[in-house]
Amino acid sequence: MPQIKFYKHDPIPLEMHKVKIVQQLTLLPVCERLERIRAAGFNTFQLHNADVFLDMLTDSGVNAMSDQMQSAMLRPDDAYAGSETFFRMNAKLTELFGMKHLLPAHQGRACENILAMRFVKPGNCVIMNYHFTTAKAHITRLGGRVEELVKAEGLAPRSDLPFKGDIDLEALEACIRKETPANVPFFRLEAGTNLIGGQPVSFANMKAATDICRKYGILTVMDASLLQDNLYFIKTREPGMADKPVREIARMIADLFDIIYFSGRKFGFARGGGLLVRDEALYHSMEDLVPMFEGFLTYGGMSVREMEAMTVGFDESMEMDVISQAPQFIGYCVDRLDAAGVPVITPGGGLGAHLNAMEFVPHIPQQEYPAGALAAALYLCGGIRGMERGTLSEEREPDGSERFASMELLRLAFPRRVFTLSQTEYVIDRVRWLYDHRELVGGLRFVHEPKTLRFFTGVLEAASDWPEKLAEAYAEEFGKDQ
């Protein structure tokens, strides 16, 4: 998205695409939304999509495809083994990242499962800048543990630091020495830290971190699911990168790592995933896990139609007019909310705008899941479905006590090429109204709590009658039919 100048209008994000297919949306009356969120156990994951006006739960598998991606879905080779679709996908990834060996999988967490099963043993320590829920769950279920070494500034809600996902390099080397290299099966760097605001990592930090790991003989792994956002931020924020093509930056990054894995539901704008492996022997050490858990080696549990679309999506992920759309919309939303005094994570990162629930509803204690309560409240006050990224997304300690999250965030994801600026303005308006009525929002408690990944399927209830009071105040402001 170039910076288009306007004659008599303040600069705003301008889409570099036009809409060719639409999906009808419905905004239920507030009284019905109250019924729906209660029936969903105050868990936005459990809402029916038909009950949602603007679905900002995630950017995973819900990005808009281009006409070129959709047309590519007409050419797949659906052979069980030896599909030409696979070889086209493999060739494109080799062209972009210089890694010849591809292990296909149905999505990113399947790649994490393969990595964990291949490398993690009880007592091992996997070092990373920050964890992702499924990445951590796969490691801990096998007896490993995670050490998060994001810079302290990365956890500061308000900041002008351009790369809040950077890892603390001194802490990284100290941790390797403390653990010993033999107990660190791999180093994982997430390009775009999902759980702390979609904050990017600088190329300089990536290179310095992987240099340290190489010095100690530690395998380097990158989670590239949010790579397209990170590429945009490196090009626009990092000194010396503005004149480099996106493809060149992507290749520079890839050359630093031994393994790159991704969720194609994010990177590639379709539905699937894969592991790229530089070393052939390392590739062969993992290949048996694909037919065992995913599918044959030339489809890995993916639809070949999606694989063809994704292959085109990889190319589109290297175009600035494509990858800049979501970060610019997110930045616009964050800046508008910040100017209105709403506590948001700054600067705007990738993936979505993030509300800081600790400051938004400071009267709700962490054991009553303030970010989860805020997610339920925003659905109630506008039909907007966001995702809790806080203590509810953590797992309990072995003794049953809560493991309180470093941050309590409500993520409002911006799937690529999905929302318009007027819809973004609606989100800003409803968030501002909710902030002005924040004292009405109360906490949540579990009714049904799964042991693992409880935020997906857990059932909760309100700790008081706050949802009814909030719905009543909303109806008085906007009317019962909105």
JSON list of C-alpha atoms in Angstrom, two decimals, residues 3 8 11 53 74 104 107 148 153 190 200 202 207 232 243 258 326 341 349 361-362 375 413 425:
[
{"chain": "A", "resi": 3, "resn": "GLN", "atom": "CA", "xyz": [1.30, 6.38, 0.75]},
{"chain": "A", "resi": 8, "resn": "LYS", "atom": "CA", "xyz": [-8.57, 17.62, 0.94]},
{"chain": "A", "resi": 11, "resn": "PRO", "atom": "CA", "xyz": [-4.15, 10.39, 4.91]},
{"chain": "A", "resi": 53, "resn": "PHE", "atom": "CA", "xyz": [-21.05, -9.35, 12.98]},
{"chain": "A", "resi": 74, "resn": "LEU", "atom": "CA", "xyz": [-8.80, -25.31, -10.64]},
{"chain": "A", "resi": 104, "resn": "PRO", "atom": "CA", "xyz": [3.93, -30.80, 4.29]},
{"chain": "A", "resi": 107, "resn": "GLN", "atom": "CA", "xyz": [-1.23, -26.51, 9.64]},
{"chain": "A", "resi": 148, "resn": "GLU", "atom": "CA", "xyz": [11.16, -17.00, 27.04]},
{"chain": "A", "resi": 153, "resn": "GLU", "atom": "CA", "xyz": [10.85, -3.67, 26.66]},
{"chain": "A", "resi": 190, "resn": "GLU", "atom": "CA", "xyz": [8.81, -16.38, 16.24]},
{"chain": "A", "resi": 200, "resn": "PRO", "atom": "CA", "xyz": [8.09, -7.89, 14.98]},
{"chain": "A", "resi": 202, "resn": "SER", "atom": "CA", "xyz": [14.48, -7.03, 13.51]},
{"chain": "A", "resi": 207, "resn": "LYS", "atom": "CA", "xyz": [21.24, -12.57, 12.81]},
{"chain": "A", "resi": 232, "resn": "TYR", "atom": "CA", "xyz": [6.77, -5.26, 6.12]},
{"chain": "A", "resi": 243, "resn": "ASP", "atom": "CA", "xyz": [15.60, -0.06, -0.56]},
{"chain": "A", "resi": 258, "resn": "ASP", "atom": "CA", "xyz": [18.22, -24.53, 9.80]},
{"chain": "A", "resi": 326, "resn": "ALA", "atom": "CA", "xyz": [-3.14, -5.42, 7.38]},
{"chain": "A", "resi": 341, "resn": "GLY", "atom": "CA", "xyz": [-7.19, 7.35, 25.62]},
{"chain": "A", "resi": 349, "resn": "GLY", "atom": "CA", "xyz": [2.15, -4.61, 15.25]},
{"chain": "A", "resi": 361, "resn": "VAL", "atom": "CA", "xyz": [-10.60, -3.22, 33.29]},
{"chain": "A", "resi": 362, "resn": "PRO", "atom": "CA", "xyz": [-8.11, -2.92, 36.17]},
{"chain": "A", "resi": 375, "resn": "ALA", "atom": "CA", "xyz": [-13.76, -10.31, 24.83]},
{"chain": "A", "resi": 413, "resn": "ALA", "atom": "CA", "xyz": [-7.34, -9.62, 14.38]},
{"chain": "A", "resi": 425, "resn": "GLU", "atom": "CA", "xyz": [-14.34, 2.76, 12.24]}
]
